Amino acid sequence: MSKFFSNKFSGLAPYVPGEQPKGAKYIKLNTNESPFPPSPKAVAAGAKALERLMLYPDPECGALCNAAAETFGVRPEQIVCTNGSDEVLSWAFAAFCDGDRPAVFPDVTYGFYPVFAQENGVPYRVVPLKDDLTMDIDALMAAQGTLFIANPNAPTGIALPRNVIEVLLRADPGRMVVVDEAYVDFGGESVVKLIDRYDNLLVTQTFSKSRSMAGARLGLGFAAEPVIRDLNTLRFSVNPYNVNSVTLAAGVGALSDPAYTEANCRTIVENRAFTAAGLAKLGFELTDSKANFVFARCPGVSGEVLYQALKAKGILVRHFAKPARIADYLRITIGSRAQMEALLSALAEILNRPI
Ligand code: PMP
């Protein structure tokens, strides 16, 4: 820390992203990226937009809001476009939390939430997951503050049904509920359509996973118009050009190709079932993941040791040393069938067990 760094950031512990090794020496199953390239329609639209890079992007993100409105069955005014969904999530902490309304989220969830809270100077409370790693809905209902729910949750992959989210929304119409649907396309139930019924709902989605565009950085927020206006107040105060024109165009291209996205999601769901069955056969215990990753532990074997052994064999997965109760789990992104076969073979060798 330099002597110039503001005291307000002295305790800030930044988020640690998964490793992004240079070159192709690893099978990369550590950051929940898609193994498939983006839709050719997204690539073509993005390439065309490169020709007009001398101009600023449309600060209203009009074409993308219109295309997303059509895709998701909402109005363009109910959408905000952001630089990855991390950005809309960070703005939600800034916009809807304060001393009277702390952020509230489960203790095991997306590791960026506490960082967003600290970075935005807002207090937060955690509600422990139950022993089976499912959310404690009664405790979440009772906690006062702005709720942040990843659905499916990360890194457990466990999903809540729509009616449970509705219970949370109805429990206190005076509190905001933010539902982070980064992984919803792999088997979860989206609540985007509920924004017309609940003015205390903000739903976030991303193009990073099911639409294979993690490198483009594109996220969407869906909510009633006054909530979107609040987020746009922040957006226009921080960076009205938060989404670049190549990404905006590629996003419209991706939305014009729903069949491509759906086919890729189906393949990931099939590969997830294949991987889960293979891991179970090797003796692993798994959560019921509805995301593009599995969350698994091998009883009696340390998560750290497995992570290192896989890395030595050229396979990167994600291991979280904290909190302690998930330290023996690995979060493994679902890739192509060949990648998952390589993972299972490597684990069989490491554990000296038959596949
Ligand atoms: N929410 C969750 C639960 C995530 O795991 C991620 C990806 N790391 C994000 C949001 C953010 O994704 P992005 O910024 O790429 O949209």
PDB file of N, CA and C in Angstrom, residues 62-135:
ATOM      1  N   GLY A  62     -29.075   0.903 -26.732  1.00  0.00           N
ATOM      2  CA  GLY A  62     -30.439   0.719 -27.252  1.00  0.00           C
ATOM      3  C   GLY A  62     -30.658  -0.602 -27.974  1.00  0.00           C
ATOM      4  N   ALA A  63     -29.763  -0.928 -28.913  1.00  0.00           N
ATOM      5  CA  ALA A  63     -29.984  -2.146 -29.719  1.00  0.00           C
ATOM      6  C   ALA A  63     -29.957  -3.377 -28.815  1.00  0.00           C
ATOM      7  N   LEU A  64     -29.047  -3.384 -27.861  1.00  0.00           N
ATOM      8  CA  LEU A  64     -28.951  -4.558 -26.980  1.00  0.00           C
ATOM      9  C   LEU A  64     -30.159  -4.629 -26.036  1.00  0.00           C
ATOM     10  N   CYS A  65     -30.571  -3.478 -25.494  1.00  0.00           N
ATOM     11  CA  CYS A  65     -31.754  -3.488 -24.607  1.00  0.00           C
ATOM     12  C   CYS A  65     -32.975  -3.990 -25.377  1.00  0.00           C
ATOM     13  N   ASN A  66     -33.120  -3.540 -26.648  1.00  0.00           N
ATOM     14  CA  ASN A  66     -34.284  -3.991 -27.433  1.00  0.00           C
ATOM     15  C   ASN A  66     -34.218  -5.490 -27.675  1.00  0.00           C
ATOM     16  N   ALA A  67     -33.033  -5.981 -28.065  1.00  0.00           N
ATOM     17  CA  ALA A  67     -32.896  -7.420 -28.356  1.00  0.00           C
ATOM     18  C   ALA A  67     -33.121  -8.238 -27.083  1.00  0.00           C
ATOM     19  N   ALA A  68     -32.588  -7.761 -25.968  1.00  0.00           N
ATOM     20  CA  ALA A  68     -32.748  -8.512 -24.710  1.00  0.00           C
ATOM     21  C   ALA A  68     -34.210  -8.474 -24.252  1.00  0.00           C
ATOM     22  N   ALA A  69     -34.863  -7.331 -24.465  1.00  0.00           N
ATOM     23  CA  ALA A  69     -36.279  -7.230 -24.081  1.00  0.00           C
ATOM     24  C   ALA A  69     -37.094  -8.289 -24.811  1.00  0.00           C
ATOM     25  N   GLU A  70     -36.806  -8.415 -26.103  1.00  0.00           N
ATOM     26  CA  GLU A  70     -37.494  -9.421 -26.927  1.00  0.00           C
ATOM     27  C   GLU A  70     -37.200 -10.832 -26.410  1.00  0.00           C
ATOM     28  N   THR A  71     -35.925 -11.122 -26.174  1.00  0.00           N
ATOM     29  CA  THR A  71     -35.526 -12.463 -25.731  1.00  0.00           C
ATOM     30  C   THR A  71     -36.143 -12.826 -24.381  1.00  0.00           C
ATOM     31  N   PHE A  72     -36.141 -11.879 -23.442  1.00  0.00           N
ATOM     32  CA  PHE A  72     -36.545 -12.205 -22.068  1.00  0.00           C
ATOM     33  C   PHE A  72     -38.001 -11.858 -21.769  1.00  0.00           C
ATOM     34  N   GLY A  73     -38.702 -11.262 -22.769  1.00  0.00           N
ATOM     35  CA  GLY A  73     -40.121 -10.963 -22.569  1.00  0.00           C
ATOM     36  C   GLY A  73     -40.359  -9.848 -21.570  1.00  0.00           C
ATOM     37  N   VAL A  74     -39.476  -8.827 -21.585  1.00  0.00           N
ATOM     38  CA  VAL A  74     -39.670  -7.654 -20.720  1.00  0.00           C
ATOM     39  C   VAL A  74     -39.571  -6.399 -21.597  1.00  0.00           C
ATOM     40  N   ARG A  75     -39.670  -5.199 -20.974  1.00  0.00           N
ATOM     41  CA  ARG A  75     -39.544  -3.965 -21.751  1.00  0.00           C
ATOM     42  C   ARG A  75     -38.101  -3.459 -21.691  1.00  0.00           C
ATOM     43  N   PRO A  76     -37.630  -2.783 -22.751  1.00  0.00           N
ATOM     44  CA  PRO A  76     -36.240  -2.299 -22.759  1.00  0.00           C
ATOM     45  C   PRO A  76     -35.931  -1.411 -21.550  1.00  0.00           C
ATOM     46  N   GLU A  77     -36.919  -0.682 -21.066  1.00  0.00           N
ATOM     47  CA  GLU A  77     -36.709   0.229 -19.921  1.00  0.00           C
ATOM     48  C   GLU A  77     -36.495  -0.553 -18.622  1.00  0.00           C
ATOM     49  N   GLN A  78     -36.716  -1.849 -18.663  1.00  0.00           N
ATOM     50  CA  GLN A  78     -36.525  -2.675 -17.458  1.00  0.00           C
ATOM     51  C   GLN A  78     -35.154  -3.348 -17.443  1.00  0.00           C
ATOM     52  N   ILE A  79     -34.251  -2.872 -18.323  1.00  0.00           N
ATOM     53  CA  ILE A  79     -32.935  -3.526 -18.470  1.00  0.00           C
ATOM     54  C   ILE A  79     -31.805  -2.499 -18.340  1.00  0.00           C
ATOM     55  N   VAL A  80     -30.733  -2.904 -17.645  1.00  0.00           N
ATOM     56  CA  VAL A  80     -29.500  -2.117 -17.670  1.00  0.00           C
ATOM     57  C   VAL A  80     -28.378  -3.039 -18.162  1.00  0.00           C
ATOM     58  N   CYS A  81     -27.491  -2.496 -19.032  1.00  0.00           N
ATOM     59  CA  CYS A  81     -26.399  -3.306 -19.612  1.00  0.00           C
ATOM     60  C   CYS A  81     -25.095  -2.917 -18.907  1.00  0.00           C
ATOM     61  N   THR A  82     -24.315  -3.913 -18.547  1.00  0.00           N
ATOM     62  CA  THR A  82     -23.105  -3.628 -17.760  1.00  0.00           C
ATOM     63  C   THR A  82     -21.892  -4.422 -18.245  1.00  0.00           C
ATOM     64  N   ASN A  83     -20.736  -4.016 -17.736  1.00  0.00           N
ATOM     65  CA  ASN A  83     -19.462  -4.615 -18.094  1.00  0.00           C
ATOM     66  C   ASN A  83     -19.288  -5.905 -17.275  1.00  0.00           C
ATOM     67  N   GLY A  84     -19.902  -6.969 -17.769  1.00  0.00           N
ATOM     68  CA  GLY A  84     -19.993  -8.204 -16.978  1.00  0.00           C
ATOM     69  C   GLY A  84     -21.086  -8.025 -15.931  1.00  0.00           C
ATOM     70  N   SER A  85     -21.596  -9.139 -15.395  1.00  0.00           N
ATOM     71  CA  SER A  85     -22.622  -8.952 -14.351  1.00  0.00           C
ATOM     72  C   SER A  85     -21.979  -8.526 -13.038  1.00  0.00           C
ATOM     73  N   ASP A  86     -20.658  -8.699 -12.893  1.00  0.00           N
ATOM     74  CA  ASP A  86     -19.983  -8.175 -11.707  1.00  0.00           C
ATOM     75  C   ASP A  86     -20.279  -6.682 -11.535  1.00  0.00           C
ATOM     76  N   GLU A  87     -20.360  -5.959 -12.661  1.00  0.00           N
ATOM     77  CA  GLU A  87     -20.559  -4.517 -12.542  1.00  0.00           C
ATOM     78  C   GLU A  87     -21.948  -4.187 -12.001  1.00  0.00           C
ATOM     79  N   VAL A  88     -22.984  -4.849 -12.522  1.00  0.00           N
ATOM     80  CA  VAL A  88     -24.326  -4.532 -12.021  1.00  0.00           C
ATOM     81  C   VAL A  88     -24.448  -4.978 -10.563  1.00  0.00           C
ATOM     82  N   LEU A  89     -23.773  -6.080 -10.208  1.00  0.00           N
ATOM     83  CA  LEU A  89     -23.813  -6.533  -8.809  1.00  0.00           C
ATOM     84  C   LEU A  89     -23.144  -5.500  -7.903  1.00  0.00           C
ATOM     85  N   SER A  90     -21.984  -5.013  -8.321  1.00  0.00           N
ATOM     86  CA  SER A  90     -21.286  -4.006  -7.517  1.00  0.00           C
ATOM     87  C   SER A  90     -22.166  -2.762  -7.353  1.00  0.00           C
ATOM     88  N   TRP A  91     -22.818  -2.343  -8.429  1.00  0.00           N
ATOM     89  CA  TRP A  91     -23.678  -1.158  -8.342  1.00  0.00           C
ATOM     90  C   TRP A  91     -24.885  -1.415  -7.451  1.00  0.00           C
ATOM     91  N   ALA A  92     -25.348  -2.662  -7.413  1.00  0.00           N
ATOM     92  CA  ALA A  92     -26.477  -2.976  -6.530  1.00  0.00           C
ATOM     93  C   ALA A  92     -26.069  -2.806  -5.067  1.00  0.00           C
ATOM     94  N   PHE A  93     -24.841  -3.216  -4.744  1.00  0.00           N
ATOM     95  CA  PHE A  93     -24.365  -2.987  -3.364  1.00  0.00           C
ATOM     96  C   PHE A  93     -24.306  -1.487  -3.088  1.00  0.00           C
ATOM     97  N   ALA A  94     -23.799  -0.719  -4.065  1.00  0.00           N
ATOM     98  CA  ALA A  94     -23.674   0.729  -3.860  1.00  0.00           C
ATOM     99  C   ALA A  94     -25.052   1.387  -3.769  1.00  0.00           C
ATOM    100  N   ALA A  95     -25.979   0.938  -4.611  1.00  0.00           N
ATOM    101  CA  ALA A  95     -27.267   1.632  -4.739  1.00  0.00           C
ATOM    102  C   ALA A  95     -28.260   1.242  -3.655  1.00  0.00           C
ATOM    103  N   PHE A  96     -28.263  -0.017  -3.241  1.00  0.00           N
ATOM    104  CA  PHE A  96     -29.377  -0.505  -2.411  1.00  0.00           C
ATOM    105  C   PHE A  96     -28.957  -0.962  -1.006  1.00  0.00           C
ATOM    106  N   CYS A  97     -27.714  -0.645  -0.611  1.00  0.00           N
ATOM    107  CA  CYS A  97     -27.281  -0.998   0.743  1.00  0.00           C
ATOM    108  C   CYS A  97     -26.709   0.258   1.416  1.00  0.00           C
ATOM    109  N   ASP A  98     -26.902   0.335   2.699  1.00  0.00           N
ATOM    110  CA  ASP A  98     -26.279   1.413   3.489  1.00  0.00           C
ATOM    111  C   ASP A  98     -26.319   0.999   4.959  1.00  0.00           C
ATOM    112  N   GLY A  99     -26.004   1.938   5.840  1.00  0.00           N
ATOM    113  CA  GLY A  99     -25.948   1.615   7.274  1.00  0.00           C
ATOM    114  C   GLY A  99     -27.253   1.021   7.792  1.00  0.00           C
ATOM    115  N   ASP A 100     -28.392   1.482   7.255  1.00  0.00           N
ATOM    116  CA  ASP A 100     -29.691   0.964   7.709  1.00  0.00           C
ATOM    117  C   ASP A 100     -30.078  -0.325   6.987  1.00  0.00           C
ATOM    118  N   ARG A 101     -29.504  -0.513   5.825  1.00  0.00           N
ATOM    119  CA  ARG A 101     -29.836  -1.703   5.025  1.00  0.00           C
ATOM    120  C   ARG A 101     -28.559  -2.429   4.635  1.00  0.00           C
ATOM    121  N   PRO A 102     -28.016  -3.233   5.566  1.00  0.00           N
ATOM    122  CA  PRO A 102     -26.786  -3.957   5.233  1.00  0.00           C
ATOM    123  C   PRO A 102     -27.055  -4.985   4.135  1.00  0.00           C
ATOM    124  N   ALA A 103     -26.007  -5.379   3.460  1.00  0.00           N
ATOM    125  CA  ALA A 103     -26.129  -6.490   2.507  1.00  0.00           C
ATOM    126  C   ALA A 103     -26.211  -7.789   3.309  1.00  0.00           C
ATOM    127  N   VAL A 104     -27.050  -8.720   2.837  1.00  0.00           N
ATOM    128  CA  VAL A 104     -27.205 -10.014   3.502  1.00  0.00           C
ATOM    129  C   VAL A 104     -27.033 -11.097   2.442  1.00  0.00           C
ATOM    130  N   PHE A 105     -26.173 -12.077   2.722  1.00  0.00           N
ATOM    131  CA  PHE A 105     -26.004 -13.195   1.784  1.00  0.00           C
ATOM    132  C   PHE A 105     -25.514 -14.416   2.538  1.00  0.00           C
ATOM    133  N   PRO A 106     -25.645 -15.613   1.937  1.00  0.00           N
ATOM    134  CA  PRO A 106     -25.185 -16.823   2.628  1.00  0.00           C
ATOM    135  C   PRO A 106     -23.669 -16.788   2.858  1.00  0.00           C
ATOM    136  N   ASP A 107     -23.195 -17.582   3.812  1.00  0.00           N
ATOM    137  CA  ASP A 107     -21.753 -17.552   4.109  1.00  0.00           C
ATOM    138  C   ASP A 107     -20.947 -18.249   3.021  1.00  0.00           C
ATOM    139  N   VAL A 108     -21.567 -19.243   2.373  1.00  0.00           N
ATOM    140  CA  VAL A 108     -20.878 -19.834   1.226  1.00  0.00           C
ATOM    141  C   VAL A 108     -21.657 -19.416  -0.008  1.00  0.00           C
ATOM    142  N   THR A 109     -21.059 -18.489  -0.763  1.00  0.00           N
ATOM    143  CA  THR A 109     -21.686 -18.013  -1.992  1.00  0.00           C
ATOM    144  C   THR A 109     -20.590 -17.377  -2.839  1.00  0.00           C
ATOM    145  N   TYR A 110     -20.973 -16.616  -3.838  1.00  0.00           N
ATOM    146  CA  TYR A 110     -19.992 -15.990  -4.724  1.00  0.00           C
ATOM    147  C   TYR A 110     -19.036 -15.112  -3.890  1.00  0.00           C
ATOM    148  N   GLY A 111     -17.744 -15.415  -4.008  1.00  0.00           N
ATOM    149  CA  GLY A 111     -16.743 -14.771  -3.154  1.00  0.00           C
ATOM    150  C   GLY A 111     -16.586 -13.285  -3.396  1.00  0.00           C
ATOM    151  N   PHE A 112     -17.190 -12.767  -4.458  1.00  0.00           N
ATOM    152  CA  PHE A 112     -17.070 -11.339  -4.723  1.00  0.00           C
ATOM    153  C   PHE A 112     -18.023 -10.512  -3.849  1.00  0.00           C
ATOM    154  N   TYR A 113     -19.099 -11.120  -3.307  1.00  0.00           N
ATOM    155  CA  TYR A 113     -20.080 -10.304  -2.572  1.00  0.00           C
ATOM    156  C   TYR A 113     -19.453  -9.533  -1.393  1.00  0.00           C
ATOM    157  N   PRO A 114     -18.668 -10.197  -0.539  1.00  0.00           N
ATOM    158  CA  PRO A 114     -18.088  -9.415   0.562  1.00  0.00           C
ATOM    159  C   PRO A 114     -17.142  -8.325   0.069  1.00  0.00           C
ATOM    160  N   VAL A 115     -16.503  -8.579  -1.068  1.00  0.00           N
ATOM    161  CA  VAL A 115     -15.584  -7.564  -1.616  1.00  0.00           C
ATOM    162  C   VAL A 115     -16.382  -6.364  -2.136  1.00  0.00           C
ATOM    163  N   PHE A 116     -17.499  -6.667  -2.837  1.00  0.00           N
ATOM    164  CA  PHE A 116     -18.355  -5.557  -3.307  1.00  0.00           C
ATOM    165  C   PHE A 116     -18.823  -4.716  -2.126  1.00  0.00           C
ATOM    166  N   ALA A 117     -19.183  -5.402  -1.033  1.00  0.00           N
ATOM    167  CA  ALA A 117     -19.675  -4.671   0.144  1.00  0.00           C
ATOM    168  C   ALA A 117     -18.563  -3.777   0.697  1.00  0.00           C
ATOM    169  N   GLN A 118     -17.374  -4.362   0.871  1.00  0.00           N
ATOM    170  CA  GLN A 118     -16.265  -3.570   1.435  1.00  0.00           C
ATOM    171  C   GLN A 118     -15.889  -2.413   0.526  1.00  0.00           C
ATOM    172  N   GLU A 119     -15.801  -2.706  -0.773  1.00  0.00           N
ATOM    173  CA  GLU A 119     -15.349  -1.688  -1.730  1.00  0.00           C
ATOM    174  C   GLU A 119     -16.336  -0.517  -1.760  1.00  0.00           C
ATOM    175  N   ASN A 120     -17.632  -0.844  -1.574  1.00  0.00           N
ATOM    176  CA  ASN A 120     -18.637   0.214  -1.588  1.00  0.00           C
ATOM    177  C   ASN A 120     -18.908   0.782  -0.196  1.00  0.00           C
ATOM    178  N   GLY A 121     -18.133   0.300   0.789  1.00  0.00           N
ATOM    179  CA  GLY A 121     -18.254   0.850   2.145  1.00  0.00           C
ATOM    180  C   GLY A 121     -19.587   0.551   2.801  1.00  0.00           C
ATOM    181  N   VAL A 122     -20.199  -0.622   2.490  1.00  0.00           N
ATOM    182  CA  VAL A 122     -21.474  -0.950   3.141  1.00  0.00           C
ATOM    183  C   VAL A 122     -21.300  -2.171   4.053  1.00  0.00           C
ATOM    184  N   PRO A 123     -22.010  -2.180   5.181  1.00  0.00           N
ATOM    185  CA  PRO A 123     -21.893  -3.333   6.077  1.00  0.00           C
ATOM    186  C   PRO A 123     -22.573  -4.556   5.475  1.00  0.00           C
ATOM    187  N   TYR A 124     -22.139  -5.743   5.887  1.00  0.00           N
ATOM    188  CA  TYR A 124     -22.819  -6.953   5.409  1.00  0.00           C
ATOM    189  C   TYR A 124     -22.904  -7.977   6.523  1.00  0.00           C
ATOM    190  N   ARG A 125     -23.924  -8.855   6.375  1.00  0.00           N
ATOM    191  CA  ARG A 125     -24.112  -9.956   7.325  1.00  0.00           C
ATOM    192  C   ARG A 125     -24.198 -11.239   6.539  1.00  0.00           C
ATOM    193  N   VAL A 126     -23.643 -12.316   7.092  1.00  0.00           N
ATOM    194  CA  VAL A 126     -23.780 -13.592   6.394  1.00  0.00           C
ATOM    195  C   VAL A 126     -24.719 -14.506   7.163  1.00  0.00           C
ATOM    196  N   VAL A 127     -25.470 -15.295   6.387  1.00  0.00           N
ATOM    197  CA  VAL A 127     -26.396 -16.273   6.956  1.00  0.00           C
ATOM    198  C   VAL A 127     -25.847 -17.646   6.568  1.00  0.00           C
ATOM    199  N   PRO A 128     -25.388 -18.425   7.546  1.00  0.00           N
ATOM    200  CA  PRO A 128     -24.747 -19.710   7.195  1.00  0.00           C
ATOM    201  C   PRO A 128     -25.668 -20.635   6.395  1.00  0.00           C
ATOM    202  N   LEU A 129     -25.082 -21.326   5.432  1.00  0.00           N
ATOM    203  CA  LEU A 129     -25.816 -22.407   4.762  1.00  0.00           C
ATOM    204  C   LEU A 129     -26.077 -23.500   5.789  1.00  0.00           C
ATOM    205  N   LYS A 130     -27.086 -24.339   5.518  1.00  0.00           N
ATOM    206  CA  LYS A 130     -27.328 -25.474   6.412  1.00  0.00           C
ATOM    207  C   LYS A 130     -26.213 -26.514   6.208  1.00  0.00           C
ATOM    208  N   ASP A 131     -26.198 -27.544   7.051  1.00  0.00           N
ATOM    209  CA  ASP A 131     -25.119 -28.532   6.972  1.00  0.00           C
ATOM    210  C   ASP A 131     -25.047 -29.209   5.602  1.00  0.00           C
ATOM    211  N   ASP A 132     -26.210 -29.334   4.949  1.00  0.00           N
ATOM    212  CA  ASP A 132     -26.202 -29.980   3.624  1.00  0.00           C
ATOM    213  C   ASP A 132     -25.895 -28.987   2.496  1.00  0.00           C
ATOM    214  N   LEU A 133     -25.423 -27.799   2.873  1.00  0.00           N
ATOM    215  CA  LEU A 133     -25.023 -26.739   1.939  1.00  0.00           C
ATOM    216  C   LEU A 133     -26.194 -26.114   1.183  1.00  0.00           C
ATOM    217  N   THR A 134     -27.431 -26.349   1.640  1.00  0.00           N
ATOM    218  CA  THR A 134     -28.587 -25.641   1.065  1.00  0.00           C
ATOM    219  C   THR A 134     -28.804 -24.350   1.859  1.00  0.00           C
ATOM    220  N   MET A 135     -29.578 -23.432   1.262  1.00  0.00           N
ATOM    221  CA  MET A 135     -29.779 -22.140   1.936  1.00  0.00           C
ATOM    222  C   MET A 135     -30.795 -22.268   3.056  1.00  0.00           C
TER     223      MET A 135
END
